Tab-separated table of C-alpha atoms in Angstrom:
chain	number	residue	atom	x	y	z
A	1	UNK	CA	18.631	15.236	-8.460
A	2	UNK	CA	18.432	12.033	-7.071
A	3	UNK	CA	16.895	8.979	-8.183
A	4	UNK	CA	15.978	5.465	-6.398
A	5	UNK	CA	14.835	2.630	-8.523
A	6	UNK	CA	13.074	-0.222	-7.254
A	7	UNK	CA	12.389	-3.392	-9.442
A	8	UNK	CA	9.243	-5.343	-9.659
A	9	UNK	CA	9.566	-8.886	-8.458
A	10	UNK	CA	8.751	-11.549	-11.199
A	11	UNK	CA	7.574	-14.065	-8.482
A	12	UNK	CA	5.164	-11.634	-6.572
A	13	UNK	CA	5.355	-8.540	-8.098
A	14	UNK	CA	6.619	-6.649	-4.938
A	15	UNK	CA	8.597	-3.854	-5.552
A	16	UNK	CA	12.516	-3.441	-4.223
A	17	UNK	CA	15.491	-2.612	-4.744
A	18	UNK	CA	18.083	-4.433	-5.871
A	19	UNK	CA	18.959	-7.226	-3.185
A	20	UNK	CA	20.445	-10.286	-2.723
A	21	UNK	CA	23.060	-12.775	-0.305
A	22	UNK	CA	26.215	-13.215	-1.021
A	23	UNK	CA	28.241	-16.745	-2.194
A	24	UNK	CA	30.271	-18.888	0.021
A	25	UNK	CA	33.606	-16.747	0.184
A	26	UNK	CA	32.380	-14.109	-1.681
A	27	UNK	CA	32.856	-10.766	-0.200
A	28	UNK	CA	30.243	-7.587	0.334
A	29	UNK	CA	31.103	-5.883	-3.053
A	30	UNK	CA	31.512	-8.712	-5.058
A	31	UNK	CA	28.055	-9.516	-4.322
A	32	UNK	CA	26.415	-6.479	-4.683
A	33	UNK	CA	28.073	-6.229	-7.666
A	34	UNK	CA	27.029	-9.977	-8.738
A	35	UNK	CA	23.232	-9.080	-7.938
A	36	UNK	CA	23.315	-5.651	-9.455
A	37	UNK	CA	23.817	-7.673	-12.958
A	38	UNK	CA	21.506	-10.674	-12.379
A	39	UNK	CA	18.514	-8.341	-11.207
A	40	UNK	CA	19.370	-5.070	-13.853
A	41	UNK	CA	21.274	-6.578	-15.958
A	42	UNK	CA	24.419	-3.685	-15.400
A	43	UNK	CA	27.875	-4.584	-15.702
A	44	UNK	CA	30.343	-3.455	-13.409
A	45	UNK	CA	31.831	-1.630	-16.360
A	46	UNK	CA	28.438	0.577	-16.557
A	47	UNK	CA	27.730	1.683	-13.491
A	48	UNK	CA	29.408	3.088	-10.352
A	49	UNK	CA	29.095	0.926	-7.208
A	50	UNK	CA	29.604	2.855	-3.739
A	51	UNK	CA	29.771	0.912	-0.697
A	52	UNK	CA	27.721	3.614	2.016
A	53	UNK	CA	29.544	2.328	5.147
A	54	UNK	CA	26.231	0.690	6.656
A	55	UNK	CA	25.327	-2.611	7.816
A	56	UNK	CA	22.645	-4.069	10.025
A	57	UNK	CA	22.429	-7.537	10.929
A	58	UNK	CA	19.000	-10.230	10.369
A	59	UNK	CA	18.430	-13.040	12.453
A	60	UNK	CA	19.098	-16.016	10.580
A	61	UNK	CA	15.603	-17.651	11.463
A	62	UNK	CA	14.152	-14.821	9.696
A	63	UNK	CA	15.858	-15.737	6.591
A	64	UNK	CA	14.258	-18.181	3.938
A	65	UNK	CA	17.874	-19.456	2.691
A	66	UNK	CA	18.565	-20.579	6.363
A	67	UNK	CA	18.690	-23.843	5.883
A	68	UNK	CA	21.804	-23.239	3.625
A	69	UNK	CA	23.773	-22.343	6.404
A	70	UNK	CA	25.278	-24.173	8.979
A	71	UNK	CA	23.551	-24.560	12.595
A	72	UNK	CA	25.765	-21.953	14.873
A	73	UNK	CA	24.657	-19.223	12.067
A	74	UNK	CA	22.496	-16.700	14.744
A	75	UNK	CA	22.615	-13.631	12.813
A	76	UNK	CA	23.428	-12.540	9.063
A	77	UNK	CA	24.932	-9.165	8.291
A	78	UNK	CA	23.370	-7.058	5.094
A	79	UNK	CA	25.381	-4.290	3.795
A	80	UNK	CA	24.082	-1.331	1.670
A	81	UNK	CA	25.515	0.264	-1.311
A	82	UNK	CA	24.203	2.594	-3.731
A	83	UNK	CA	24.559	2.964	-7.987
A	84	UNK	CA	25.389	5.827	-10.040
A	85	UNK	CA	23.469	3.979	-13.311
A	86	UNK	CA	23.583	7.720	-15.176
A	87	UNK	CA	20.987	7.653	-17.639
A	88	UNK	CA	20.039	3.905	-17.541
A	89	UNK	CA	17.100	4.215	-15.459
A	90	UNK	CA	13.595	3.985	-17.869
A	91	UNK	CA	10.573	5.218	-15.598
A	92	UNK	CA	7.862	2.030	-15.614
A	93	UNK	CA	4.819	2.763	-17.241
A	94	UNK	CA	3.203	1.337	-13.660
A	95	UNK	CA	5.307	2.966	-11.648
A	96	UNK	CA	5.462	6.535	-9.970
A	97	UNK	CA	8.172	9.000	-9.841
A	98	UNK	CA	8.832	11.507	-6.191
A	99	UNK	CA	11.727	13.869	-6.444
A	100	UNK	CA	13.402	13.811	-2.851
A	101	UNK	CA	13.946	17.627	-1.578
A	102	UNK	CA	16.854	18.365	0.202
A	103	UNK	CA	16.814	18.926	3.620
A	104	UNK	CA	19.483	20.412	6.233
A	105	UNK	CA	21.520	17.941	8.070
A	106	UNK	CA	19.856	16.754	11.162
A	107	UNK	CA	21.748	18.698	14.333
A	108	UNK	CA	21.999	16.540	16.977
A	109	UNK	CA	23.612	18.011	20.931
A	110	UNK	CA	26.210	15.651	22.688
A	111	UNK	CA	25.739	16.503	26.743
């Protein structure tokens, strides 16, 4: 079965997922890694990190760190990854728990 765990935000109590943007020089994994511990408090050593091959890219206006970056900065990538925590994950008295059903592959034609 699979599992997705969102976190409650301290500031605004929004719910998400673990996010975050990476350090100067600091590269996709690293990051996610970096963020996985600050926001769940995992180590690298406790979980499995897998990087799912997907990016999208966010228009730096959009951003609120923007003004951290420097002027020519149009468009900032995000890259996704996923976590194997095993039995880490504590249901939230507040929150809700949906098991996901599998479903067939999507069959798409090329003409």
């Amino acid at each position: 079965m699979w599992a997705f765990g969102l976190l409650r935000r301290s500031d605004d109590e929004a719910w998400q997922g673990i996010a975050g943007r990476g350090e100067y020089g600091e590269k996709p994994f690293e990051a996610a890694m970096r963020e996985t511990e600050e926001e769940a408090g995992w180590r690298a050593s406790q979980v499995t990190l897998f990087d799912l091959d997907t990016f999208d890219c966010v228009r730096a206006d959009c951003l609120g760190a923007r003004t951290q970056w420097p002027a020519e900065l149009y468009v900032v990538p995000q890259y996704y990854f996923a976590i194997d925590a095993g039995r880490r994950i504590v249901k939230s008295k507040v929150g809700r728990t949906y098991q996901i059903q599998r479903t067939k592959p999507a069959a798409f034609q090329s003409r």
